[in-house]
Amino acid sequence: MTFQARPRGLPAQKLLPSGPDRADTLCAQEPIHIPGSIQPHGVLLVADPSRAMAIVAASQNAGLVSGDSQSNTLLGVPLAEVLGEEFTATLMDLAAAGELPGETPWETALGLPGGAFEIMSHIQDGMVLIELEPVAPTDEPDALAAARTLQRAIARLRASGGGLRELAQVAVQGIRQLTGYERVLIYRFDQDWHGQTLAEDKVDDWEQSLAGLHFPSSDIPAQARELYRRSLIRWVPSRDAVPVPLHKDPSWDLPETPERPIDLSFSRLRSLSPVHLQYHRNMGVDGSMSLSILHEGQLWGLMVCHHRRPHRPSPGQRAAAAALTDAFALRIGGAVQRGVEQARRADLQRLAELMAHMAEADGVSAALTAGSVTIASLFGCMGAAVVRGDTVELLGTAPPAKDVLRLTAWLCTQAGQDLFHSDHLGAEFQDWPHAGIASGVLAVFLNAERSDLILWFRPEEPYLVNWGGNPGKAVEPGQTSILPRLSFERWVEERHGYARPWEDWELEIAASLRHAITEVVIRSLTRIAELSERLRQSQKMEAVGQLTGGLAHDFNNLLTGIVGSLDLIRNRVAQGRVTELDRYLGAATASANRAAALTHRLLAFSRRQTLDPKPTDVNRLVTSMEDLIRRTAGPAIHVETVMSGGLWTTLCDANQLENALLNLSINARDAMPDGGRLTIEAVNARLDDAYARKHHDVMPGQYVAVSVTDTGAGMPPEVVARAFDPFFTTKPLGEGTGLGLSMVYGFAKQSNGYVRIYSEVGQGTTVRIYLPRSMGQVEPDQEGEGPFPLAAGPEGGTVLVVDDEPVVRMLVGEVLRDMGYGVVEASDGIQAAKLLEGGRRIDLLVTDVGLPGGMNGRQLADAARTKRPGLKVLFITGYAENAAIGNGLLEPGMQVMTKPFAMDSLASKIRSILV
Ligand code: ADP
Ligand code: MG
């Protein structure tokens, strides 16, 4: 078998595809090793496959291999003669198969006349380089121990759950244990090839620490970095060992390429460059080793081992160190990911907070600055700005608004879609005087015009850079060969105008924030604005509908007043009784005037009423009302009052409180058509500061809380939200006025108290009125006679007239008095109910159906009949209230008249009823 069959230099071509970049030519600019010699701890043989593996070059110490101290005797000798047939045949097979690349040489061991050797072979430039290193007696036990240590070290790496620094620390400790070097560090390249010490482990008595130092990229020139990427290990047992020259067969140099050096790029015996050795001298380092850390095919960093004296880790230890370095390299991605995850999780948390703030805001501007603290602290920033058109909101430490606007204008002209970022803004944007606080900027554009944006600023970070060398200083060619830097002193190179770079994940979060703001917040706020406009519109329509209904009712009342007055005038004139006409004319005029003012009054509906607050004993008040409430509620509802001892006196208008409780009881009754339980309860209540903070309308203090609770239908939240609105009702036309709770609310407010609704659909409702505590005394005759004008009851009988329209009351009253009846008047259902509750004689109830205050005419009649069965009732209705009174299907003794009506038809109706 001959190598002639295979094209020469194929593996070499594969390795070094780009001629001009070849390490050896670049090394000419700053040689990283001395061509033509090797370190003395091994032997190098070079065999030429095209000459049947004849040795064409050898290090001067080649005689070690054959036990012959004579140097340079092997040139021209076939390799098989020196290393044996078997070894040579395998080597040729591997070479033919292209399996001897410099990155992964073939490693084996041989017993030779000169002793046992570790052998590494690889092909370079078509030549096979065979490196032989004498095995020391301790190498084998060392290798075993190293294998065990390696296992433990890898286990520790695997267990390291932290970020990159923690992982690196575990790795350097492991390498030091494996190899016995005095100092091991991991040195990481940044994107500009500057390096930084990420982790260091060293013996205690070596004070010089390289931890945290930065090193300029010029320390490791580009060609060296390229070589390190492919040749993964450099090893110098002793810095000052005298190199061994290489001798070449004269046929080595082809005529066309004279003086071709042997390319030692992948040789483990290669000497370090004089520059490098000078570094080591300056640092006090003698023995050293450095392993490349590759991550995703790139030179990511170096594992650097230093010793102050010569040091030789055994081949097994070196192999274990290489394995551990690889194990570390494999975990870089995960550790970076974990570190990123942690920072990212923190920012996502902030993002979530921000979104929550934004969701609560009621406008876009408010939303953007709602979480201003959070916005500014995102990405570990100290300052940010929110720009909306010409308005700038500065958050934290940020440049002045005018400069932010200038920057914004410039950003508009920049490329990129949704984001802009820079960690060296001064270099891109002219006249930027704010490098100190804003060397870095990250901007997200919130609209296509880029008039709205959020900017984050990052300060300059020169103080972070502790250079271990001068990055500006080139390695100068000296008179003889190379003049290495003479000092390795540290000094700070101030890098002006640089901020910490923006990480990819930070850009991702900024992008998702942008997305959230533009797609979610702005859109949904716009949508909410739209919807609430629609809602306002529909509420307006509903209110208009209610007002129209109410107006029709009131107008009919007033028309009744006018038409009725005219009727009466006509009657009186016909009878010749002209003396009292003024009164009816006045009534008619008043009705007409009031009709004119009606729209105004309704629209300006206000909760103001004249109150007469006095110290009130709520226990007594509730007890006195119990019977009335029971009657109003009807037999299907169990009424219970729970009065507490020691109840404070409260300050309120007792009459209005009665009305309020009656209103609430009526609502409770309406909510329990199939019966249930109604509880009225009064307790002392202290509203403390914490409660007041939660309910911004509340003053902390002492109150009496009166609750009306039912086990009825309950209210959904949207009904609760509007229940206090005047005219808001869910009840059918004619049954609800929507004024009950509005009255309760107005009363509580005017009494310096509060009212709250607690309701659950299907469970029931509690309405609780808080009335302020009073220190005054309850007046003994508080209940008195009441405000009702009580006419005497003549023999013909007494009629109770209930209408909220005084003119109607007056007219009907006149007709009745004319007919010889006694008349009692009430202006709403609740007043009337109280009158009916008393013992006075009443033969007929004439009542309007739609009455204010929560109790309509029908309900009034029902309640009255529980106490006075068979009480005669005449409904006079000015409204489409048929449903309320049973759609014409009235009980016996009940009649109905529709307003407006003529006074004489009223008279005959009453007469027919009372006969
Ligand atoms: P109205 O009783 O005339 O409808 P209110 O102002 O008294 O007017 O009540 C407004 C609305 O609040 C009612 O229509 C009803 O929907 C609801 N509501 C009030 N009290 C209760 C209650 N105890 N249970 C269920 N819903 C109630
Ligand atoms: Mg009501």
XYZ file of N, CA, C and O in Angstrom, residues 545-684:
560
model
N -86.130 57.491 28.605
C -87.380 56.728 28.616
C -88.088 56.857 29.951
O -89.303 57.089 30.019
N -87.289 56.743 31.028
C -87.901 56.829 32.347
C -88.453 58.216 32.603
O -89.542 58.380 33.168
N -87.669 59.201 32.163
C -88.140 60.570 32.364
C -89.437 60.812 31.603
O -90.366 61.436 32.096
N -89.462 60.277 30.378
C -90.668 60.491 29.582
C -91.871 59.871 30.269
O -92.937 60.479 30.375
N -91.645 58.629 30.774
C -92.735 57.975 31.492
C -93.166 58.805 32.683
O -94.369 59.051 32.913
N -92.151 59.265 33.436
C -92.454 60.060 34.622
C -93.154 61.360 34.254
O -94.118 61.781 34.915
N -92.689 61.954 33.161
C -93.304 63.210 32.716
C -94.756 63.000 32.351
O -95.639 63.791 32.729
N -95.029 61.921 31.627
C -96.411 61.642 31.223
C -97.289 61.549 32.469
O -98.373 62.138 32.537
N -96.778 60.851 33.445
C -97.492 60.681 34.699
C -97.795 62.048 35.327
O -98.940 62.402 35.622
N -96.721 62.821 35.482
C -96.892 64.117 36.137
C -97.782 65.055 35.322
O -98.597 65.794 35.872
N -97.600 64.985 34.005
C -98.438 65.865 33.175
C -99.904 65.509 33.312
O -100.764 66.370 33.409
N -100.158 64.216 33.350
C -101.556 63.812 33.523
C -102.108 64.319 34.841
O -103.239 64.790 34.916
N -101.282 64.244 35.880
C -101.704 64.780 37.175
C -102.043 66.263 37.069
O -103.068 66.727 37.552
N -101.111 66.980 36.431
C -101.304 68.424 36.349
C -102.517 68.761 35.488
O -103.305 69.655 35.788
N -102.672 68.002 34.417
C -103.849 68.223 33.569
C -105.131 67.970 34.361
O -106.112 68.702 34.246
N -105.065 66.911 35.205
C -106.217 66.641 36.059
C -106.521 67.855 36.917
O -107.674 68.263 37.097
N -105.437 68.449 37.443
C -105.601 69.649 38.261
C -106.250 70.785 37.485
O -107.199 71.432 37.951
N -105.800 70.981 36.280
C -106.317 72.102 35.479
C -107.754 71.831 35.033
O -108.683 72.621 35.256
N -107.914 70.623 34.420
C -109.251 70.272 33.915
C -110.269 70.226 35.054
O -111.378 70.757 34.983
N -109.818 69.619 36.178
C -110.700 69.497 37.349
C -111.103 70.865 37.882
O -112.283 71.115 38.191
N -110.134 71.775 37.985
C -110.444 73.112 38.466
C -111.482 73.780 37.572
O -112.458 74.388 38.033
N -111.265 73.615 36.271
C -112.187 74.232 35.324
C -113.597 73.641 35.485
O -114.598 74.355 35.483
N -113.629 72.312 35.655
C -114.922 71.640 35.897
C -115.645 72.254 37.088
O -116.829 72.599 37.035
N -114.840 72.356 38.191
C -115.432 72.872 39.430
C -115.928 74.301 39.232
O -117.014 74.674 39.690
N -115.094 75.081 38.530
C -115.507 76.476 38.287
C -116.827 76.498 37.525
O -117.766 77.211 37.858
N -116.884 75.619 36.481
C -118.117 75.579 35.705
C -119.317 75.226 36.598
O -120.363 75.873 36.564
N -119.116 74.186 37.459
C -120.201 73.784 38.363
C -120.636 74.931 39.259
O -121.825 75.226 39.412
N -119.585 75.587 39.877
C -119.911 76.674 40.812
C -120.631 77.808 40.106
O -121.613 78.359 40.597
N -120.128 78.119 38.887
C -120.769 79.209 38.135
C -122.219 78.850 37.830
O -123.130 79.649 38.011
N -122.400 77.571 37.442
C -123.769 77.125 37.149
C -124.653 77.236 38.380
O -125.837 77.565 38.297
N -124.051 76.985 39.568
C -124.835 77.079 40.812
C -124.926 78.511 41.314
O -125.537 78.766 42.361
N -124.221 79.445 40.669
C -124.235 80.829 41.102
C -123.321 81.085 42.284
O -123.340 82.154 42.898
N -122.432 80.093 42.607
C -121.523 80.313 43.751
C -120.189 80.838 43.217
O -119.248 80.093 42.997
N -120.132 82.161 43.040
C -118.946 82.687 42.374
C -117.893 83.217 43.356
O -116.819 83.639 42.953
N -118.206 83.196 44.637
C -117.277 83.809 45.598
C -115.982 83.017 45.763
O -114.933 83.558 46.048
N -116.048 81.701 45.575
C -114.840 80.916 45.862
C -114.036 80.560 44.607
O -113.169 79.712 44.643
N -114.364 81.252 43.520
C -113.720 80.863 42.259
C -112.215 81.096 42.238
O -111.458 80.343 41.620
N -111.811 82.160 42.933
C -110.379 82.476 42.967
C -109.512 81.265 43.292
O -108.456 81.048 42.717
N -109.995 80.521 44.241
C -109.254 79.372 44.706
C -108.990 78.366 43.584
O -107.884 77.867 43.399
N -110.053 78.106 42.781
C -109.902 77.132 41.699
C -109.106 77.695 40.554
O -108.310 77.004 39.921
N -109.297 78.975 40.326
C -108.482 79.619 39.290
C -107.006 79.533 39.680
O -106.137 79.221 38.861
N -106.785 79.813 40.968
C -105.407 79.734 41.476
C -104.838 78.336 41.300
O -103.690 78.159 40.847
N -105.674 77.353 41.606
C -105.220 75.974 41.486
C -104.884 75.639 40.038
O -103.840 75.031 39.740
N -105.780 76.053 39.142
C -105.551 75.781 37.722
C -104.268 76.453 37.242
O -103.444 75.840 36.545
N -104.099 77.724 37.656
C -102.898 78.444 37.240
C -101.648 77.779 37.793
O -100.650 77.593 37.096
N -101.743 77.394 39.054
C -100.584 76.751 39.677
C -100.213 75.483 38.938
O -99.035 75.218 38.646
N -101.241 74.689 38.600
C -100.962 73.457 37.858
C -100.291 73.750 36.530
O -99.330 73.074 36.142
N -100.793 74.749 35.838
C -100.232 75.102 34.540
C -98.781 75.532 34.681
O -97.912 75.094 33.929
N -98.533 76.389 35.701
C -97.157 76.840 35.924
C -96.237 75.685 36.262
O -95.099 75.607 35.800
N -96.771 74.807 37.064
C -95.919 73.705 37.472
C -95.624 72.770 36.312
O -94.542 72.183 36.228
N -96.596 72.642 35.440
C -96.348 71.822 34.249
C -95.181 72.397 33.460
O -94.313 71.670 32.971
N -95.188 73.735 33.390
C -94.120 74.391 32.634
C -92.752 74.137 33.271
O -91.747 73.984 32.591
N -92.752 74.114 34.592
C -91.462 73.967 35.285
C -91.055 72.509 35.445
O -89.969 72.206 35.948
N -91.928 71.628 34.968
C -91.731 70.213 35.281
C -90.425 69.629 34.715
O -89.671 68.962 35.410
N -90.220 69.906 33.450
C -89.032 69.345 32.809
C -87.778 69.728 33.594
O -86.919 68.895 33.889
N -87.733 70.989 33.937
C -86.619 71.499 34.703
C -86.436 70.741 36.002
O -85.350 70.299 36.320
N -87.519 70.625 36.693
C -87.445 69.996 38.005
C -86.953 68.552 37.879
O -86.102 68.098 38.644
N -87.479 67.874 36.910
C -87.097 66.471 36.768
C -85.632 66.321 36.386
O -84.925 65.470 36.907
N -85.230 67.173 35.459
C -83.848 67.035 35.007
C -82.872 67.408 36.112
O -81.799 66.845 36.223
N -83.297 68.372 36.884
C -82.416 68.806 37.958
C -82.705 68.020 39.224
O -82.516 68.514 40.326
N -83.168 66.803 39.017
C -83.491 65.979 40.174
C -82.320 65.970 41.142
O -81.206 65.607 40.812
N -82.600 66.401 42.324
C -81.494 66.401 43.272
C -81.935 65.689 44.535
O -83.121 65.490 44.779
N -80.921 65.289 45.279
C -81.269 64.551 46.479
C -81.495 65.473 47.670
O -81.517 65.038 48.797
N -81.590 66.745 47.389
C -81.718 67.661 48.527
C -83.152 67.702 49.054
O -84.111 67.861 48.318
N -83.275 67.556 50.299
C -84.569 67.714 50.940
C -84.294 68.346 52.299
O -83.161 68.330 52.779
N -85.288 68.911 52.864
C -85.052 69.566 54.149
C -85.119 68.526 55.248
O -86.138 67.858 55.420
N -84.032 68.362 55.938
C -83.984 67.363 56.993
C -84.081 68.037 58.356
O -83.764 69.199 58.528
N -84.523 67.255 59.297
C -84.630 67.756 60.658
C -83.928 66.767 61.580
O -84.563 65.949 62.235
N -82.584 66.795 61.582
C -81.867 65.781 62.346
C -81.952 66.022 63.853
O -81.795 67.157 64.314
N -82.248 64.949 64.560
C -82.302 65.010 66.033
C -81.675 63.735 66.563
O -81.636 62.715 65.850
N -81.199 63.761 67.818
C -80.717 62.510 68.396
C -81.843 61.476 68.383
O -82.950 61.764 68.815
N -81.558 60.303 67.860
C -82.613 59.318 67.639
C -82.215 57.969 68.229
O -81.068 57.540 68.059
N -83.185 57.324 68.850
C -82.966 55.983 69.380
C -83.461 54.991 68.334
O -84.668 54.813 68.143
N -82.544 54.371 67.649
C -82.910 53.509 66.522
C -83.687 52.279 67.004
O -84.637 51.844 66.356
N -83.300 51.742 68.174
C -84.034 50.596 68.713
C -85.525 50.911 68.803
O -86.371 50.141 68.365
N -85.800 52.080 69.410
C -87.198 52.435 69.628
C -87.909 52.646 68.299
O -89.033 52.202 68.095
N -87.219 53.298 67.400
C -87.812 53.597 66.098
C -88.163 52.313 65.348
O -89.265 52.159 64.818
N -87.229 51.369 65.352
C -87.468 50.122 64.623
C -88.614 49.354 65.274
O -89.507 48.835 64.589
N -88.577 49.313 66.614
C -89.634 48.577 67.307
C -91.006 49.150 66.970
O -91.960 48.403 66.704
N -91.099 50.482 66.938
C -92.400 51.095 66.664
C -92.870 50.827 65.241
O -94.049 50.938 64.937
N -91.916 50.492 64.366
C -92.295 50.273 62.963
C -92.573 48.809 62.650
O -93.010 48.472 61.554
N -92.237 47.948 63.611
C -92.232 46.517 63.322
C -93.558 46.032 62.732
O -93.597 45.311 61.746
N -94.636 46.494 63.349
C -95.958 46.050 62.917
C -96.245 46.468 61.485
O -96.701 45.666 60.665
N -95.919 47.709 61.215
C -96.143 48.246 59.871
C -95.349 47.455 58.836
O -95.849 47.084 57.768
N -94.105 47.182 59.180
C -93.246 46.455 58.238
C -93.790 45.051 58.001
O -93.860 44.567 56.869
N -94.226 44.413 59.083
C -94.760 43.059 58.975
C -95.963 43.063 58.024
O -96.079 42.222 57.140
N -96.805 44.043 58.207
C -98.001 44.153 57.378
C -97.642 44.424 55.918
O -98.210 43.849 54.991
N -96.677 45.313 55.747
C -96.241 45.641 54.385
C -95.635 44.415 53.703
O -95.839 44.182 52.513
N -94.896 43.635 54.475
C -94.198 42.500 53.884
C -95.162 41.382 53.505
O -94.935 40.667 52.539
N -96.242 41.271 54.262
C -97.196 40.211 53.951
C -96.886 38.940 54.716
O -95.791 38.788 55.267
N -97.847 37.993 54.732
C -97.749 36.815 55.601
C -96.636 35.846 55.204
O -96.133 35.108 56.041
N -96.211 35.846 53.913
C -95.217 34.855 53.489
C -93.819 35.210 53.972
O -92.895 34.402 53.838
N -93.671 36.400 54.508
C -92.323 36.828 54.903
C -92.223 36.933 56.415
O -93.051 37.573 57.066
N -91.227 36.269 56.945
C -91.003 36.299 58.376
C -90.124 37.508 58.705
O -89.006 37.621 58.222
N -90.678 38.423 59.525
C -89.929 39.631 59.850
C -89.310 39.484 61.232
O -89.968 39.058 62.177
N -88.029 39.838 61.320
C -87.342 39.716 62.594
C -86.568 40.993 62.835
O -85.948 41.522 61.915
N -86.612 41.499 64.056
C -85.763 42.653 64.360
C -84.762 42.228 65.416
O -85.097 41.563 66.382
N -83.531 42.597 65.198
C -82.463 42.239 66.136
C -81.894 43.539 66.689
O -81.192 44.264 65.992
N -82.251 43.842 67.914
C -81.808 45.103 68.496
C -80.713 44.805 69.506
O -80.830 43.900 70.326
N -79.622 45.546 69.449
C -78.558 45.254 70.412
C -78.650 46.193 71.608
O -79.054 47.351 71.474
N -78.265 45.666 72.743
C -78.244 46.484 73.949
C -77.128 47.509 73.858
O -76.133 47.282 73.170
N -77.280 48.625 74.530
C -76.216 49.635 74.551
C -76.024 50.331 73.223
O -74.946 50.848 72.943
N -77.070 50.279 72.395
C -76.932 50.915 71.078
C -76.777 52.420 71.251
O -77.484 53.053 72.035
N -75.845 52.974 70.510
C -75.609 54.405 70.597
C -76.797 55.175 70.022
O -77.522 54.672 69.149
N -76.911 56.380 70.482
C -77.880 57.288 69.882
C -77.290 57.794 68.578
O -76.086 57.983 68.458
N -78.150 57.968 67.587
C -77.637 58.482 66.321
C -78.305 59.808 65.997
O -79.371 60.138 66.531
N -77.654 60.553 65.137
C -78.201 61.861 64.790
C -78.762 61.789 63.382
O -78.017 61.641 62.409
N -80.107 61.830 63.281
C -80.692 61.823 61.949
C -82.137 62.295 62.023
O -82.687 62.516 63.110
N -82.734 62.436 60.878
C -84.138 62.787 60.803
C -84.933 61.491 60.937
O -84.924 60.645 60.036
N -85.606 61.336 62.081
C -86.264 60.074 62.384
C -87.298 59.707 61.324
O -87.413 58.546 60.915
N -88.006 60.694 60.861
C -89.026 60.456 59.858
C -88.444 59.869 58.578
O -88.978 58.923 58.000
N -87.317 60.452 58.179
C -86.666 59.972 56.959
C -86.092 58.575 57.180
O -86.085 57.761 56.266
N -85.596 58.326 58.387
C -85.073 56.989 58.665
C -86.211 55.971 58.570
O -86.039 54.886 58.010
N -87.376 56.337 59.091
C -88.531 55.443 58.955
C -88.817 55.174 57.490
O -89.008 54.030 57.068
N -88.839 56.251 56.718
C -89.093 56.088 55.284
C -88.062 55.180 54.645
O -88.379 54.314 53.822
N -86.797 55.389 55.025
C -85.724 54.596 54.439
C -85.930 53.121 54.778
O -85.841 52.253 53.906
N -86.219 52.829 56.057
C -86.380 51.432 56.450
C -87.591 50.807 55.759
O -87.551 49.648 55.344
N -88.642 51.605 55.611
C -89.823 51.087 54.940
C -89.517 50.796 53.469
O -89.890 49.755 52.926
N -88.780 51.714 52.863
C -88.356 51.505 51.471
C -87.546 50.239 51.320
O -87.748 49.450 50.396
N -86.607 50.051 52.251
C -85.753 48.865 52.168
C -86.584 47.613 52.395
O -86.371 46.587 51.752
N -87.559 47.702 53.302
C -88.409 46.543 53.554
C -89.238 46.215 52.323
O -89.448 45.045 51.987
N -89.695 47.262 51.653
C -90.496 47.031 50.437
C -89.636 46.379 49.363
O -90.056 45.421 48.695
N -88.403 46.872 49.219
C -87.494 46.242 48.253
C -87.272 44.782 48.619
O -87.244 43.914 47.749
N -87.115 44.523 49.923
C -86.884 43.156 50.374
C -88.101 42.298 50.040
O -87.972 41.185 49.526
N -89.257 42.852 50.294
C -90.480 42.113 49.983
C -90.544 41.810 48.488
O -90.799 40.679 48.067
N -90.241 42.809 47.663
C -90.293 42.597 46.210
C -89.293 41.529 45.764
O -89.502 40.868 44.749
N -88.198 41.424 46.518
C -87.172 40.448 46.129
C -87.546 39.036 46.579
O -86.872 38.079 46.226
N -88.601 38.929 47.420
C -88.975 37.598 47.935
C -90.433 37.301 47.609
O -91.258 37.150 48.518
N -90.805 37.200 46.330
C -92.212 36.998 45.973
C -92.755 35.689 46.548
O -93.947 35.561 46.779
N -91.865 34.727 46.789
C -92.338 33.450 47.334
C -92.098 33.349 48.829
O -92.080 32.254 49.389
N -91.869 34.456 49.452
C -91.663 34.448 50.888
C -90.198 34.327 51.255
O -89.345 34.120 50.387
N -89.930 34.451 52.555
C -88.541 34.388 53.008
C -88.418 35.070 54.348
O -89.389 35.154 55.110
N -87.224 35.553 54.628
C -86.953 36.126 55.936
C -86.414 37.533 55.756
O -85.531 37.767 54.942
N -86.983 38.450 56.526
C -86.531 39.842 56.476
C -86.035 40.202 57.869
O -86.753 40.039 58.843
N -84.789 40.628 57.952
C -84.207 40.926 59.257
C -83.775 42.384 59.311
O -83.087 42.857 58.402
N -84.197 43.060 60.365
C -83.711 44.423 60.577
C -82.853 44.401 61.825
O -83.256 43.871 62.859
N -81.667 44.962 61.694
C -80.690 44.808 62.761
C -79.984 46.135 62.964
O -79.687 46.836 62.004
N -79.757 46.479 64.213
C -79.004 47.706 64.471
C -77.857 47.385 65.419
O -78.046 46.748 66.446
N -76.633 47.802 65.038
C -75.461 47.556 65.898
C -74.575 48.793 65.909
O -74.660 49.642 65.021
N -73.732 48.870 66.942
C -72.718 49.922 66.949
C -71.596 49.523 66.003
O -71.242 48.350 65.911
